[in-house]
mmCIF file of C-alpha atoms in Angstrom:
data_model
loop_
_atom_site.group_PDB
_atom_site.id
_atom_site.type_symbol
_atom_site.label_atom_id
_atom_site.label_comp_id
_atom_site.label_asym_id
_atom_site.label_seq_id
_atom_site.Cartn_x
_atom_site.Cartn_y
_atom_site.Cartn_z
ATOM 1 C CA MET A 1 41.058 21.315 17.616
ATOM 2 C CA ARG A 2 38.301 18.579 17.720
ATOM 3 C CA ALA A 3 35.084 18.476 16.101
ATOM 4 C CA SER A 4 32.293 15.963 16.155
ATOM 5 C CA THR A 5 30.407 15.327 13.167
ATOM 6 C CA GLY A 6 29.145 11.808 13.555
ATOM 7 C CA PRO A 7 29.730 8.689 15.223
ATOM 8 C CA ALA A 8 33.560 8.797 14.999
ATOM 9 C CA GLU A 9 35.608 12.060 16.568
ATOM 10 C CA LEU A 10 37.348 14.218 13.936
ATOM 11 C CA THR A 11 40.822 15.980 14.138
ATOM 12 C CA VAL A 12 41.764 19.502 12.573
ATOM 13 C CA SER A 13 45.632 20.173 12.161
ATOM 14 C CA ARG A 14 47.981 22.178 10.408
ATOM 15 C CA LEU A 15 50.409 20.271 7.611
ATOM 16 C CA SER A 16 53.234 22.368 9.735
ATOM 17 C CA ASP A 17 52.150 19.787 12.758
ATOM 18 C CA ALA A 18 51.306 16.684 10.932
ATOM 19 C CA PRO A 19 53.739 16.890 7.726
ATOM 20 C CA GLY A 20 53.533 13.332 7.240
ATOM 21 C CA LEU A 21 50.022 13.735 5.525
ATOM 22 C CA ALA A 22 51.162 15.731 2.776
ATOM 23 C CA ASP A 23 51.176 12.863 0.179
ATOM 24 C CA ALA A 24 47.627 11.926 1.545
ATOM 25 C CA ALA A 25 46.613 15.429 1.249
ATOM 26 C CA ASP A 26 47.486 15.963 -2.535
ATOM 27 C CA ARG A 27 46.277 12.562 -3.156
ATOM 28 C CA LEU A 28 42.713 13.630 -1.967
ATOM 29 C CA VAL A 29 42.762 16.523 -3.551
ATOM 30 C CA THR A 30 43.600 14.478 -7.094
ATOM 31 C CA GLU A 31 40.651 12.295 -6.190
ATOM 32 C CA ASN A 32 38.480 14.829 -5.998
ATOM 33 C CA MET A 33 39.472 16.533 -9.596
ATOM 34 C CA PRO A 34 39.704 15.335 -13.154
ATOM 35 C CA ALA A 35 42.884 13.919 -14.074
ATOM 36 C CA PHE A 36 43.758 16.966 -16.845
ATOM 37 C CA MET A 37 43.181 19.297 -13.516
ATOM 38 C CA THR A 38 46.908 17.920 -12.034
ATOM 39 C CA TRP A 39 48.453 18.439 -15.750
ATOM 40 C CA GLU A 40 51.247 21.155 -16.049
ATOM 41 C CA SER A 41 50.258 24.859 -15.621
ATOM 42 C CA PRO A 42 51.948 27.582 -14.238
ATOM 43 C CA GLY A 43 50.199 27.214 -10.763
ATOM 44 C CA ASN A 44 50.520 23.256 -10.436
ATOM 45 C CA TRP A 45 54.184 23.703 -11.066
ATOM 46 C CA ARG A 46 54.179 25.380 -7.893
ATOM 47 C CA TRP A 47 51.885 23.597 -6.103
ATOM 48 C CA HIS A 48 54.435 22.053 -3.924
ATOM 49 C CA HIS A 49 55.865 24.815 -2.302
ATOM 50 C CA LEU A 50 52.330 24.837 -0.238
ATOM 51 C CA HIS A 51 53.702 21.965 1.710
ATOM 52 C CA GLY A 52 56.934 23.428 2.348
ATOM 53 C CA SER A 53 56.610 27.635 2.463
ATOM 54 C CA PHE A 54 52.764 27.430 3.424
ATOM 55 C CA ALA A 55 52.387 24.643 5.730
ATOM 56 C CA THR A 56 51.059 26.244 8.257
ATOM 57 C CA HIS A 57 47.907 27.288 6.373
ATOM 58 C CA GLN A 58 47.212 23.850 5.078
ATOM 59 C CA LEU A 59 44.268 22.199 7.309
ATOM 60 C CA CYS A 60 43.755 18.081 7.506
ATOM 61 C CA VAL A 61 41.070 16.509 8.931
ATOM 62 C CA THR A 62 41.721 13.176 10.180
ATOM 63 C CA ASP A 63 39.064 10.323 11.870
ATOM 64 C CA GLY A 64 39.903 8.547 14.915
ATOM 65 C CA ARG A 65 42.491 5.982 13.230
ATOM 66 C CA GLY A 66 44.557 9.042 12.096
ATOM 67 C CA THR A 67 43.256 8.936 8.465
ATOM 68 C CA LEU A 68 42.917 12.154 6.261
ATOM 69 C CA VAL A 69 39.427 12.406 5.241
ATOM 70 C CA ALA A 70 39.097 16.306 4.257
ATOM 71 C CA ALA A 71 42.169 18.857 3.750
ATOM 72 C CA ALA A 72 41.886 22.606 2.476
ATOM 73 C CA HIS A 73 45.036 24.221 0.727
ATOM 74 C CA GLY A 74 45.341 27.617 1.308
ATOM 75 C CA LEU A 75 48.575 30.662 1.511
ATOM 76 C CA PRO A 76 48.308 34.185 2.848
ATOM 77 C CA VAL A 77 48.082 36.974 0.242
ATOM 78 C CA ARG A 78 48.111 40.638 -0.165
ATOM 79 C CA TRP A 79 45.101 41.815 -1.327
ATOM 80 C CA ASN A 80 43.641 45.534 -1.396
ATOM 81 C CA GLY A 81 40.108 44.512 -0.836
ATOM 82 C CA THR A 82 38.503 45.148 -4.149
ATOM 83 C CA ALA A 83 37.293 43.006 -7.057
ATOM 84 C CA ASP A 84 39.648 44.777 -9.551
ATOM 85 C CA GLY A 85 42.634 43.677 -7.187
ATOM 86 C CA LEU A 86 42.295 40.381 -6.925
ATOM 87 C CA PRO A 87 44.392 37.900 -8.676
ATOM 88 C CA ALA A 88 43.776 36.559 -12.237
ATOM 89 C CA GLY A 89 43.150 33.167 -10.425
ATOM 90 C CA ALA A 90 44.577 30.075 -8.823
ATOM 91 C CA ASP A 91 47.836 29.943 -11.231
ATOM 92 C CA ASP A 92 48.367 33.790 -10.591
ATOM 93 C CA VAL A 93 47.989 33.440 -6.757
ATOM 94 C CA LEU A 94 50.672 30.351 -6.942
ATOM 95 C CA VAL A 95 52.763 32.400 -9.437
ATOM 96 C CA GLY A 96 52.948 35.909 -7.290
ATOM 97 C CA ALA A 97 53.242 34.113 -3.827
ATOM 98 C CA VAL A 98 56.321 31.587 -4.997
ATOM 99 C CA ASP A 99 58.195 33.719 -7.664
ATOM 100 C CA GLY A 100 57.295 37.394 -6.303
ATOM 101 C CA ASP A 101 56.382 39.111 -2.967
ATOM 102 C CA LEU A 102 51.973 38.350 -3.043
ATOM 103 C CA ALA A 103 52.631 36.298 0.218
ATOM 104 C CA GLU A 104 54.350 39.556 1.887
ATOM 105 C CA ARG A 105 52.410 41.650 4.100
ATOM 106 C CA PRO A 106 49.285 39.501 3.818
ATOM 107 C CA THR A 107 45.931 41.155 4.177
ATOM 108 C CA ALA A 108 43.767 38.139 3.351
ATOM 109 C CA LEU A 109 44.030 34.262 3.380
ATOM 110 C CA CYS A 110 43.450 32.564 0.229
ATOM 111 C CA LEU A 111 42.064 28.734 0.017
ATOM 112 C CA LEU A 112 42.703 27.181 -3.548
ATOM 113 C CA SER A 113 41.265 23.865 -2.742
ATOM 114 C CA VAL A 114 38.623 22.397 -0.447
ATOM 115 C CA SER A 115 38.783 18.317 -0.574
ATOM 116 C CA VAL A 116 36.786 15.324 1.102
ATOM 117 C CA ALA A 117 36.950 11.720 0.637
ATOM 118 C CA ALA A 118 34.550 9.930 -0.854
ATOM 119 C CA SER A 119 33.287 8.356 2.182
ATOM 120 C CA HIS A 120 32.805 11.695 4.446
ATOM 121 C CA ARG A 121 30.586 13.387 2.030
ATOM 122 C CA GLY A 122 27.719 14.658 3.153
ATOM 123 C CA ARG A 123 28.998 15.442 6.973
ATOM 124 C CA ARG A 124 29.217 19.261 6.434
ATOM 125 C CA LEU A 125 33.162 18.842 6.292
ATOM 126 C CA PRO A 126 33.845 21.570 3.811
ATOM 127 C CA GLU A 127 31.780 23.728 6.024
ATOM 128 C CA LEU A 128 34.242 22.890 8.800
ATOM 129 C CA LEU A 129 37.105 23.608 6.907
ATOM 130 C CA LEU A 130 35.757 26.906 5.982
ATOM 131 C CA ARG A 131 35.109 28.252 9.401
ATOM 132 C CA ARG A 132 38.403 27.012 10.781
ATOM 133 C CA ALA A 133 40.270 28.988 7.944
ATOM 134 C CA ARG A 134 37.984 31.878 8.367
ATOM 135 C CA GLY A 135 39.001 31.391 12.091
ATOM 136 C CA ASP A 136 42.445 31.518 11.186
ATOM 137 C CA ALA A 137 42.490 34.516 9.113
ATOM 138 C CA SER A 138 40.476 36.632 11.932
ATOM 139 C CA GLY A 139 42.981 35.355 14.417
ATOM 140 C CA ALA A 140 45.880 36.760 12.025
ATOM 141 C CA GLY A 141 43.932 40.319 11.812
ATOM 142 C CA LEU A 142 43.398 39.710 7.859
ATOM 143 C CA ARG A 143 40.604 40.289 6.066
ATOM 144 C CA GLY A 144 38.988 37.099 5.720
ATOM 145 C CA LEU A 145 39.293 34.329 3.044
ATOM 146 C CA VAL A 146 39.206 35.046 -0.956
ATOM 147 C CA ILE A 147 38.457 31.860 -2.859
ATOM 148 C CA PRO A 148 38.628 30.968 -6.398
ATOM 149 C CA VAL A 149 35.743 28.481 -6.026
ATOM 150 C CA ARG A 150 35.303 25.995 -8.769
ATOM 151 C CA PRO A 151 31.718 25.188 -8.786
ATOM 152 C CA THR A 152 30.858 21.601 -8.560
ATOM 153 C CA GLY A 153 27.737 21.689 -11.058
ATOM 154 C CA LYS A 154 29.346 23.609 -13.433
ATOM 155 C CA ALA A 155 30.856 20.892 -15.914
ATOM 156 C CA ARG A 156 27.307 19.791 -16.679
ATOM 157 C CA TYR A 157 27.071 22.516 -18.441
ATOM 158 C CA PRO A 158 30.331 23.326 -19.920
ATOM 159 C CA LEU A 159 29.116 25.757 -22.832
ATOM 160 C CA VAL A 160 27.391 28.042 -20.495
ATOM 161 C CA PRO A 161 29.355 31.024 -19.958
ATOM 162 C CA MET A 162 30.240 31.460 -16.184
ATOM 163 C CA ALA A 163 29.397 34.909 -15.739
ATOM 164 C CA GLU A 164 25.593 33.330 -16.932
ATOM 165 C CA TYR A 165 26.208 30.198 -14.574
ATOM 166 C CA VAL A 166 26.559 32.385 -11.388
ATOM 167 C CA ARG A 167 23.207 33.692 -12.013
ATOM 168 C CA TRP A 168 20.995 30.582 -11.841
ATOM 169 C CA ARG A 169 18.804 30.193 -9.072
ATOM 170 C CA THR A 170 16.684 27.464 -7.387
ATOM 171 C CA PRO A 171 13.225 27.999 -6.979
ATOM 172 C CA ASP A 172 13.991 29.433 -3.626
ATOM 173 C CA GLY A 173 16.365 32.132 -4.742
ATOM 174 C CA LEU A 174 19.801 30.170 -3.835
ATOM 175 C CA PRO A 175 22.422 29.934 -5.883
ATOM 176 C CA PHE A 176 21.843 26.523 -8.394
ATOM 177 C CA ASP A 177 25.127 25.297 -7.945
ATOM 178 C CA PRO A 178 25.699 23.400 -4.555
ATOM 179 C CA TRP A 179 28.924 24.616 -3.867
ATOM 180 C CA LEU A 180 28.227 28.417 -4.129
ATOM 181 C CA ARG A 181 25.217 27.801 -2.220
ATOM 182 C CA THR A 182 27.248 26.322 0.796
ATOM 183 C CA HIS A 183 29.523 29.421 0.270
ATOM 184 C CA LEU A 184 26.567 31.923 0.560
ATOM 185 C CA ARG A 185 25.159 30.243 3.644
ATOM 186 C CA LEU A 186 28.193 30.939 5.313
ATOM 187 C CA GLY A 187 28.369 34.474 4.537
ATOM 188 C CA ALA A 188 30.392 34.879 1.595
ATOM 189 C CA GLU A 189 29.667 37.260 -1.260
ATOM 190 C CA ARG A 190 30.571 36.860 -4.842
ATOM 191 C CA LEU A 191 33.312 39.549 -6.110
ATOM 192 C CA ALA A 192 34.187 38.601 -9.766
ATOM 193 C CA ILE A 193 34.692 35.830 -12.385
ATOM 194 C CA ALA A 194 38.136 34.568 -12.581
ATOM 195 C CA GLU A 195 37.879 34.175 -16.461
ATOM 196 C CA ARG A 196 41.323 32.710 -16.847
ATOM 197 C CA SER A 197 42.163 31.001 -13.090
ATOM 198 C CA LEU A 198 43.740 27.843 -14.458
ATOM 199 C CA VAL A 199 45.424 27.398 -18.201
ATOM 200 C CA ILE A 200 46.460 24.036 -19.326
ATOM 201 C CA HIS A 201 48.103 23.912 -22.364
ATOM 202 C CA GLN A 202 49.099 20.370 -23.778
ATOM 203 C CA PRO A 203 49.047 18.380 -27.111
ATOM 204 C CA VAL A 204 46.193 17.525 -28.894
ATOM 205 C CA ALA A 205 46.815 13.917 -28.208
ATOM 206 C CA ARG A 206 46.821 13.963 -24.859
ATOM 207 C CA TRP A 207 43.912 15.891 -24.529
ATOM 208 C CA GLU A 208 42.188 13.004 -26.809
ATOM 209 C CA GLN A 209 43.492 10.325 -24.588
ATOM 210 C CA ALA A 210 41.341 12.341 -21.290
ATOM 211 C CA ALA A 211 38.496 12.806 -23.528
ATOM 212 C CA GLY A 212 38.475 9.236 -25.186
ATOM 213 C CA PHE A 213 37.493 10.732 -28.014
ATOM 214 C CA PRO A 214 39.162 12.030 -31.076
ATOM 215 C CA MET A 215 39.860 15.603 -31.877
ATOM 216 C CA PRO A 216 40.202 15.833 -35.771
ATOM 217 C CA GLY A 217 40.406 19.581 -36.248
ATOM 218 C CA PRO A 218 40.683 23.078 -34.549
ATOM 219 C CA GLY A 219 37.871 23.912 -32.504
ATOM 220 C CA GLY A 220 36.419 23.747 -29.018
ATOM 221 C CA TYR A 221 35.692 20.274 -27.494
ATOM 222 C CA VAL A 222 33.600 19.298 -24.534
ATOM 223 C CA VAL A 223 35.917 17.120 -22.439
ATOM 224 C CA PRO A 224 34.476 15.029 -18.879
ATOM 225 C CA GLY A 225 35.086 17.275 -16.159
ATOM 226 C CA ALA A 226 36.139 20.662 -17.733
ATOM 227 C CA LEU A 227 34.151 23.819 -17.122
ATOM 228 C CA ALA A 228 34.431 25.148 -20.412
ATOM 229 C CA PRO A 229 35.528 24.125 -23.999
ATOM 230 C CA VAL A 230 38.935 22.734 -24.651
ATOM 231 C CA GLN A 231 40.495 24.619 -27.551
ATOM 232 C CA ALA A 232 42.326 22.496 -30.068
ATOM 233 C CA ASP A 233 44.646 24.742 -32.534
ATOM 234 C CA PRO A 234 46.142 24.472 -35.842
ATOM 235 C CA ASP A 235 49.572 23.301 -34.151
ATOM 236 C CA GLY A 236 48.501 20.080 -32.707
ATOM 237 C CA SER A 237 48.183 21.511 -28.918
ATOM 238 C CA ALA A 238 45.220 22.458 -27.271
ATOM 239 C CA THR A 239 44.256 24.618 -24.145
ATOM 240 C CA TYR A 240 41.891 24.286 -21.282
ATOM 241 C CA THR A 241 41.090 27.764 -19.766
ATOM 242 C CA GLU A 242 39.249 26.872 -16.572
ATOM 243 C CA PRO A 243 36.923 29.781 -15.276
ATOM 244 C CA ASN A 244 36.224 30.071 -11.493
ATOM 245 C CA VAL A 245 34.172 32.487 -9.195
ATOM 246 C CA TRP A 246 36.171 34.714 -6.341
ATOM 247 C CA MET A 247 33.981 34.344 -3.110
ATOM 248 C CA PHE A 248 35.359 36.317 -0.136
ATOM 249 C CA HIS A 249 34.410 35.341 3.246
ATOM 250 C CA PRO A 250 34.959 38.484 5.959
ATOM 251 C CA VAL A 251 35.715 37.864 9.108
#
């Protein structure tokens, strides 16, 4: 599939057809996230299975020189179509698919990330990937896309509960968050808050290095890039529990 989004022609491929792009796709995800988001978590431990077991569902956008400029990582999941039936979040999806049977007899496609290179932002590549993934879901006879969305503006307001943040609106009535706004404009609906989408438990010393300041005692700390405070415990460890927003794109 080829799509023109500007002066250069772009190509959308599946990772199963272009396996050499796997490392570049992982680097792109890393570049789009705070460093701590790649640390050990139940889901991150299993991320590499996306390249092997679910390569068909990894979408890559390359420019005319074959350079990766955007990617979407996903996998099929079994979902009953209700908010109560959703997994707890990104960790739960990967654990359930890799260690269990969540990917068997799928009814929906779950996108875990959509990443765009800095040089190609503002060219509607997220929309391109979302539409392509939704088309894939439709072609496979699935309900559509379910996505544990990480709102791009939430890190500026880490002390605001996610349930309150998603209710914020612009003067024209659209979602305040630009990434949530993109999903809404493409016809998505908000289903639920994934309060524990990603859980990272690490020594306080590692969090101090990431934050750039000391965490001298138990309590909550605002770490740059985090959507909620990191909670330091008396035992010298600290836990980041990231909330996401479950969005559904029907087909």
